[in-house]
PDB file of C-alpha atoms in Angstrom:
ATOM      1  CA  MET A   1     114.260 -20.432 -12.949  1.00 47.00           C
ATOM      2  CA  SER A   2     112.090 -18.472 -14.976  1.00 49.00           C
ATOM      3  CA  GLU A   3     112.907 -15.233 -16.393  1.00 50.00           C
ATOM      4  CA  HIS A   4     109.660 -13.554 -14.569  1.00 50.00           C
ATOM      5  CA  SER A   5     110.531 -14.574 -11.330  1.00 49.00           C
ATOM      6  CA  THR A   6     110.505 -11.970  -8.438  1.00 52.00           C
ATOM      7  CA  ASN A   7     113.846 -10.532  -6.928  1.00 52.00           C
ATOM      8  CA  THR A   8     112.836 -12.242  -3.435  1.00 50.00           C
ATOM      9  CA  GLU A   9     112.513 -15.585  -5.313  1.00 55.00           C
ATOM     10  CA  THR A  10     116.311 -15.401  -6.191  1.00 58.00           C
ATOM     11  CA  THR A  11     117.520 -14.057  -3.338  1.00 58.00           C
ATOM     12  CA  GLY A  12     115.673 -16.801  -0.949  1.00 64.00           C
ATOM     13  CA  GLY A  13     112.922 -14.026   0.570  1.00 72.00           C
ATOM     14  CA  GLU A  14     115.573 -11.328   1.436  1.00 81.00           C
ATOM     15  CA  PRO A  15     114.823  -7.671   0.248  1.00 81.00           C
ATOM     16  CA  THR A  16     116.645  -6.653  -2.453  1.00 86.00           C
ATOM     17  CA  ARG A  17     118.007  -3.245  -3.556  1.00 85.00           C
ATOM     18  CA  ARG A  18     114.980  -2.731  -5.921  1.00 86.00           C
ATOM     19  CA  ASP A  19     112.396  -3.707  -3.293  1.00 83.00           C
ATOM     20  CA  PHE A  20     114.196  -0.977  -1.112  1.00 86.00           C
ATOM     21  CA  LEU A  21     113.886   1.603  -4.225  1.00 86.00           C
ATOM     22  CA  TYR A  22     110.098   0.649  -4.672  1.00 85.00           C
ATOM     23  CA  LEU A  23     109.575   1.328  -1.116  1.00 87.00           C
ATOM     24  CA  THR A  24     111.339   4.748  -0.814  1.00 90.00           C
ATOM     25  CA  THR A  25     109.713   5.727  -4.282  1.00 91.00           C
ATOM     26  CA  GLY A  26     106.123   5.118  -3.080  1.00 87.00           C
ATOM     27  CA  MET A  27     106.716   6.683   0.203  1.00 89.00           C
ATOM     28  CA  ALA A  28     108.424   9.896  -1.621  1.00 89.00           C
ATOM     29  CA  GLY A  29     105.147  10.149  -3.797  1.00 85.00           C
ATOM     30  CA  ALA A  30     102.971   9.427  -0.675  1.00 86.00           C
ATOM     31  CA  VAL A  31     104.843  12.816   0.780  1.00 86.00           C
ATOM     32  CA  GLY A  32     104.560  14.719  -2.216  1.00 85.00           C
ATOM     33  CA  ALA A  33     100.852  14.101  -2.785  1.00 85.00           C
ATOM     34  CA  ALA A  34     100.502  15.110   0.910  1.00 82.00           C
ATOM     35  CA  SER A  35     102.314  18.387   0.413  1.00 85.00           C
ATOM     36  CA  VAL A  36     100.336  19.192  -2.930  1.00 85.00           C
ATOM     37  CA  ALA A  37      97.216  18.341  -1.029  1.00 82.00           C
ATOM     38  CA  TRP A  38      97.655  20.118   2.141  1.00 81.00           C
ATOM     39  CA  PRO A  39      96.876  23.782   0.890  1.00 82.00           C
ATOM     40  CA  PHE A  40      93.734  22.747  -0.564  1.00 77.00           C
ATOM     41  CA  ILE A  41      92.810  21.127   2.349  1.00 79.00           C
ATOM     42  CA  ASP A  42      93.959  23.665   5.296  1.00 76.00           C
ATOM     43  CA  GLN A  43      91.706  26.361   2.869  1.00 77.00           C
ATOM     44  CA  MET A  44      88.635  24.574   4.290  1.00 76.00           C
ATOM     45  CA  ARG A  45      89.217  25.119   7.612  1.00 74.00           C
ATOM     46  CA  PRO A  46      86.589  28.149   8.967  1.00 67.00           C
ATOM     47  CA  ASP A  47      88.013  31.531   9.276  1.00 67.00           C
ATOM     48  CA  ALA A  48      88.474  34.097  11.919  1.00 63.00           C
ATOM     49  CA  SER A  49      85.200  35.776  11.334  1.00 63.00           C
ATOM     50  CA  THR A  50      83.398  32.005  11.547  1.00 64.00           C
ATOM     51  CA  LEU A  51      85.018  31.011  14.627  1.00 59.00           C
ATOM     52  CA  ALA A  52      84.028  34.291  16.279  1.00 56.00           C
ATOM     53  CA  LEU A  53      80.602  32.985  16.188  1.00 63.00           C
ATOM     54  CA  ALA A  54      81.438  29.852  18.070  1.00 82.00           C
ATOM     55  CA  SER A  55      79.894  31.861  20.900  1.00 89.00           C
ATOM     56  CA  ILE A  56      77.286  34.487  21.043  1.00 92.00           C
ATOM     57  CA  GLU A  57      75.645  36.603  23.996  1.00 93.00           C
ATOM     58  CA  VAL A  58      71.876  37.273  24.194  1.00 94.00           C
ATOM     59  CA  ASP A  59      70.352  39.960  26.236  1.00 94.00           C
ATOM     60  CA  VAL A  60      67.417  38.401  27.844  1.00 94.00           C
ATOM     61  CA  SER A  61      66.299  41.745  30.091  1.00 93.00           C
ATOM     62  CA  SER A  62      63.165  41.966  27.995  1.00 94.00           C
ATOM     63  CA  LEU A  63      61.579  38.503  28.794  1.00 94.00           C
ATOM     64  CA  GLU A  64      59.249  38.568  31.688  1.00 95.00           C
ATOM     65  CA  PRO A  65      58.127  35.195  33.252  1.00 95.00           C
ATOM     66  CA  GLY A  66      56.184  33.054  30.688  1.00 93.00           C
ATOM     67  CA  MET A  67      57.984  34.795  27.473  1.00 94.00           C
ATOM     68  CA  SER A  68      60.515  33.176  25.350  1.00 94.00           C
ATOM     69  CA  LEU A  69      62.803  34.073  22.235  1.00 95.00           C
ATOM     70  CA  THR A  70      64.492  32.002  19.805  1.00 94.00           C
ATOM     71  CA  ALA A  71      68.167  32.858  19.074  1.00 93.00           C
ATOM     72  CA  LYS A  72      70.330  31.523  16.367  1.00 93.00           C
ATOM     73  CA  TRP A  73      73.620  29.844  17.018  1.00 91.00           C
ATOM     74  CA  ARG A  74      75.798  28.067  14.747  1.00 87.00           C
ATOM     75  CA  GLY A  75      72.704  27.666  12.250  1.00 86.00           C
ATOM     76  CA  LYS A  76      70.696  26.282  14.953  1.00 91.00           C
ATOM     77  CA  PRO A  77      67.648  27.702  16.696  1.00 95.00           C
ATOM     78  CA  ILE A  78      68.237  28.069  20.612  1.00 95.00           C
ATOM     79  CA  PHE A  79      65.095  28.513  22.705  1.00 96.00           C
ATOM     80  CA  ILE A  80      65.411  30.712  25.979  1.00 96.00           C
ATOM     81  CA  ARG A  81      62.353  31.127  28.237  1.00 96.00           C
ATOM     82  CA  ASN A  82      61.700  32.500  31.396  1.00 96.00           C
ATOM     83  CA  ARG A  83      59.342  30.218  32.753  1.00 95.00           C
ATOM     84  CA  THR A  84      56.694  31.045  35.226  1.00 95.00           C
ATOM     85  CA  PRO A  85      56.192  29.610  38.753  1.00 95.00           C
ATOM     86  CA  LYS A  86      53.580  27.030  37.655  1.00 94.00           C
ATOM     87  CA  GLU A  87      55.551  25.712  34.611  1.00 94.00           C
ATOM     88  CA  ILE A  88      58.508  24.926  37.230  1.00 94.00           C
ATOM     89  CA  ASP A  89      56.308  23.502  39.633  1.00 93.00           C
ATOM     90  CA  GLU A  90      54.778  21.251  36.705  1.00 92.00           C
ATOM     91  CA  ALA A  91      58.201  20.264  35.419  1.00 92.00           C
ATOM     92  CA  LYS A  92      59.680  19.486  39.213  1.00 93.00           C
ATOM     93  CA  ASN A  93      56.518  17.371  39.741  1.00 92.00           C
ATOM     94  CA  ALA A  94      57.069  15.042  36.936  1.00 91.00           C
ATOM     95  CA  PRO A  95      58.537  11.734  38.132  1.00 92.00           C
ATOM     96  CA  ILE A  96      61.729  10.835  36.272  1.00 91.00           C
ATOM     97  CA  ALA A  97      60.379   7.124  36.116  1.00 91.00           C
ATOM     98  CA  ASP A  98      57.516   8.790  33.878  1.00 90.00           C
ATOM     99  CA  LEU A  99      60.086  10.361  31.486  1.00 93.00           C
ATOM    100  CA  LYS A 100      61.290   8.952  28.022  1.00 93.00           C
ATOM    101  CA  ASP A 101      64.584  10.061  28.395  1.00 94.00           C
ATOM    102  CA  PRO A 102      65.832  10.172  32.047  1.00 94.00           C
ATOM    103  CA  ASN A 103      69.206  11.784  31.071  1.00 95.00           C
ATOM    104  CA  ALA A 104      69.477  15.434  31.175  1.00 95.00           C
ATOM    105  CA  ARG A 105      71.254  16.117  28.058  1.00 95.00           C
ATOM    106  CA  ASN A 106      72.709  19.461  29.340  1.00 95.00           C
ATOM    107  CA  ALA A 107      76.183  20.162  27.884  1.00 94.00           C
ATOM    108  CA  ASN A 108      77.039  22.065  31.049  1.00 93.00           C
ATOM    109  CA  LEU A 109      76.644  18.880  33.605  1.00 94.00           C
ATOM    110  CA  ALA A 110      78.200  15.266  33.738  1.00 94.00           C
ATOM    111  CA  ALA A 111      76.888  13.118  30.770  1.00 92.00           C
ATOM    112  CA  ASP A 112      75.079  10.892  33.217  1.00 93.00           C
ATOM    113  CA  ALA A 113      73.128  13.763  35.099  1.00 94.00           C
ATOM    114  CA  GLU A 114      69.319  12.780  35.599  1.00 94.00           C
ATOM    115  CA  ALA A 115      66.443  15.082  33.854  1.00 94.00           C
ATOM    116  CA  THR A 116      65.417  16.600  37.008  1.00 94.00           C
ATOM    117  CA  ASP A 117      64.013  19.960  36.336  1.00 93.00           C
ATOM    118  CA  VAL A 118      67.034  21.933  38.064  1.00 94.00           C
ATOM    119  CA  ALA A 119      69.385  19.795  36.031  1.00 94.00           C
ATOM    120  CA  ARG A 120      67.392  20.808  32.554  1.00 94.00           C
ATOM    121  CA  SER A 121      67.404  24.779  33.999  1.00 92.00           C
ATOM    122  CA  ALA A 122      69.838  27.271  34.756  1.00 90.00           C
ATOM    123  CA  GLY A 123      70.460  25.740  37.984  1.00 87.00           C
ATOM    124  CA  GLU A 124      69.767  26.647  41.476  1.00 86.00           C
ATOM    125  CA  GLY A 125      68.432  30.320  41.869  1.00 87.00           C
ATOM    126  CA  LYS A 126      67.974  30.403  38.220  1.00 91.00           C
ATOM    127  CA  GLU A 127      65.383  27.778  37.667  1.00 93.00           C
ATOM    128  CA  ASN A 128      62.990  29.928  35.912  1.00 95.00           C
ATOM    129  CA  TRP A 129      65.469  30.089  32.875  1.00 96.00           C
ATOM    130  CA  ILE A 130      65.757  27.416  30.458  1.00 96.00           C
ATOM    131  CA  VAL A 131      67.887  27.228  27.276  1.00 96.00           C
ATOM    132  CA  MET A 132      67.683  24.830  24.801  1.00 96.00           C
ATOM    133  CA  ILE A 133      68.816  23.713  21.001  1.00 95.00           C
ATOM    134  CA  GLY A 134      65.475  24.186  19.395  1.00 93.00           C
ATOM    135  CA  SER A 135      65.644  21.005  17.149  1.00 93.00           C
ATOM    136  CA  CYS A 136      63.277  17.827  17.793  1.00 92.00           C
ATOM    137  CA  THR A 137      65.641  14.955  18.451  1.00 92.00           C
ATOM    138  CA  HIS A 138      63.200  13.022  15.991  1.00 91.00           C
ATOM    139  CA  LEU A 139      64.458  14.434  12.512  1.00 89.00           C
ATOM    140  CA  GLY A 140      65.191  17.845  13.498  1.00 87.00           C
ATOM    141  CA  CYS A 141      62.313  20.041  12.907  1.00 89.00           C
ATOM    142  CA  VAL A 142      61.714  22.888  14.917  1.00 92.00           C
ATOM    143  CA  PRO A 143      59.128  22.487  17.738  1.00 94.00           C
ATOM    144  CA  LEU A 144      56.259  24.830  18.661  1.00 91.00           C
ATOM    145  CA  GLY A 145      56.604  26.653  21.715  1.00 89.00           C
ATOM    146  CA  THR A 146      54.042  26.927  24.723  1.00 88.00           C
ATOM    147  CA  ALA A 147      52.241  23.926  23.057  1.00 87.00           C
ATOM    148  CA  GLY A 148      51.308  20.558  23.506  1.00 86.00           C
ATOM    149  CA  GLU A 149      49.926  18.605  26.046  1.00 90.00           C
ATOM    150  CA  TYR A 150      52.154  19.471  28.679  1.00 90.00           C
ATOM    151  CA  GLY A 151      52.413  23.439  27.988  1.00 90.00           C
ATOM    152  CA  GLY A 152      56.419  22.977  26.780  1.00 92.00           C
ATOM    153  CA  TRP A 153      57.007  22.344  22.970  1.00 94.00           C
ATOM    154  CA  PHE A 154      55.106  20.222  20.291  1.00 94.00           C
ATOM    155  CA  CYS A 155      56.626  19.409  17.127  1.00 93.00           C
ATOM    156  CA  PRO A 156      53.721  18.921  14.574  1.00 91.00           C
ATOM    157  CA  CYS A 157      55.688  16.918  12.002  1.00 89.00           C
ATOM    158  CA  HIS A 158      55.692  13.814  13.646  1.00 90.00           C
ATOM    159  CA  GLY A 159      53.868  14.636  17.242  1.00 92.00           C
ATOM    160  CA  SER A 160      56.619  14.834  19.517  1.00 94.00           C
ATOM    161  CA  VAL A 161      55.570  16.557  22.841  1.00 95.00           C
ATOM    162  CA  TYR A 162      57.871  18.032  25.376  1.00 95.00           C
ATOM    163  CA  ASP A 163      57.543  19.423  28.548  1.00 95.00           C
ATOM    164  CA  THR A 164      58.347  22.799  30.066  1.00 93.00           C
ATOM    165  CA  ALA A 165      61.801  21.520  31.001  1.00 94.00           C
ATOM    166  CA  GLY A 166      62.160  20.389  27.206  1.00 94.00           C
ATOM    167  CA  ARG A 167      61.916  16.593  28.057  1.00 95.00           C
ATOM    168  CA  ILE A 168      60.105  14.338  25.594  1.00 95.00           C
ATOM    169  CA  ARG A 169      57.006  13.339  27.101  1.00 94.00           C
ATOM    170  CA  LYS A 170      54.938  11.389  23.905  1.00 93.00           C
ATOM    171  CA  GLY A 171      55.782  11.126  20.418  1.00 93.00           C
ATOM    172  CA  PRO A 172      58.642   9.291  17.998  1.00 95.00           C
ATOM    173  CA  ALA A 173      61.558  11.529  19.397  1.00 94.00           C
ATOM    174  CA  PRO A 174      63.910   9.333  21.331  1.00 95.00           C
ATOM    175  CA  MET A 175      65.776  12.343  23.571  1.00 95.00           C
ATOM    176  CA  ASN A 176      65.198  15.377  25.424  1.00 96.00           C
ATOM    177  CA  LEU A 177      66.136  18.535  23.901  1.00 96.00           C
ATOM    178  CA  PHE A 178      69.736  19.291  23.959  1.00 96.00           C
ATOM    179  CA  ILE A 179      71.077  21.967  26.175  1.00 95.00           C
ATOM    180  CA  PRO A 180      74.094  23.989  24.544  1.00 95.00           C
ATOM    181  CA  GLN A 181      77.230  24.678  27.057  1.00 94.00           C
ATOM    182  CA  TYR A 182      75.863  28.600  28.166  1.00 94.00           C
ATOM    183  CA  SER A 183      76.758  30.686  31.055  1.00 93.00           C
ATOM    184  CA  PHE A 184      75.305  34.023  32.444  1.00 93.00           C
ATOM    185  CA  THR A 185      77.711  36.930  31.974  1.00 93.00           C
ATOM    186  CA  SER A 186      75.181  39.114  34.128  1.00 92.00           C
ATOM    187  CA  ASP A 187      71.674  38.827  35.722  1.00 87.00           C
ATOM    188  CA  LYS A 188      70.361  39.602  31.989  1.00 91.00           C
ATOM    189  CA  VAL A 189      73.056  38.463  29.395  1.00 94.00           C
ATOM    190  CA  ILE A 190      73.602  34.844  28.500  1.00 93.00           C
ATOM    191  CA  LYS A 191      76.807  33.613  26.652  1.00 94.00           C
ATOM    192  CA  ILE A 192      75.992  30.368  24.622  1.00 93.00           C
ATOM    193  CA  GLY A 193      78.889  28.484  23.520  1.00 88.00           C
TER     194      GLY A 193
END
C-alpha cells in the first residue's frame, strides 16, 4: 500500500479514531463560530421602540365623506378614505369578471376572498371606509388619490388606474392595492397592524 493512503483504506472502509477526531473537531469549530457570531446577529433584531410601531392608531373623526388622508405605517403610505355613496355604488356595480385581479388582497379576510366592494371596504355597516397600502402593485410608486378614469387612484409613473375600492382596472399593475390588518377601536379611530 502507498504511504499516502487514507485511514479508511487501511481499515477496510470502517471509520477510525482519526475520522472521529476530524468530525468532533469540525463540530466544535462550528459551535464556536456560532457562539461568536450570535451576539452580532442578535443585535440586528428590532428594538422595543421599533416593535411598538408595529401598529398605529389613526383618528379619522375629521374625514367627511369624499375626504381621505395618508398615514405612515412601517415606512409605507396608508390611504384611508371615507367614500361617498356615489363612490360606493360605482364600486359595487363593477362586475368581478371585469376586474384584472379578482382577489380581495385583504389581510383581514381569507386569502381566496373575491374582490367585491364589501370585501375591499371595512365591511358591513362601514362600507364607506377603505384602508389600503398606498403602493402601486406594479413598481411600488405612490398613486394619486381621487384621480384616474374610475375616480379612485392613478399611478402617473406607468399609468395604472385603480377604482374607488382600490382594485386595478387598467395599466401594468397586476394586483389590487393591498389592505393591511386593521380594525376600528372606536367609531373614529382605526388601529392598523
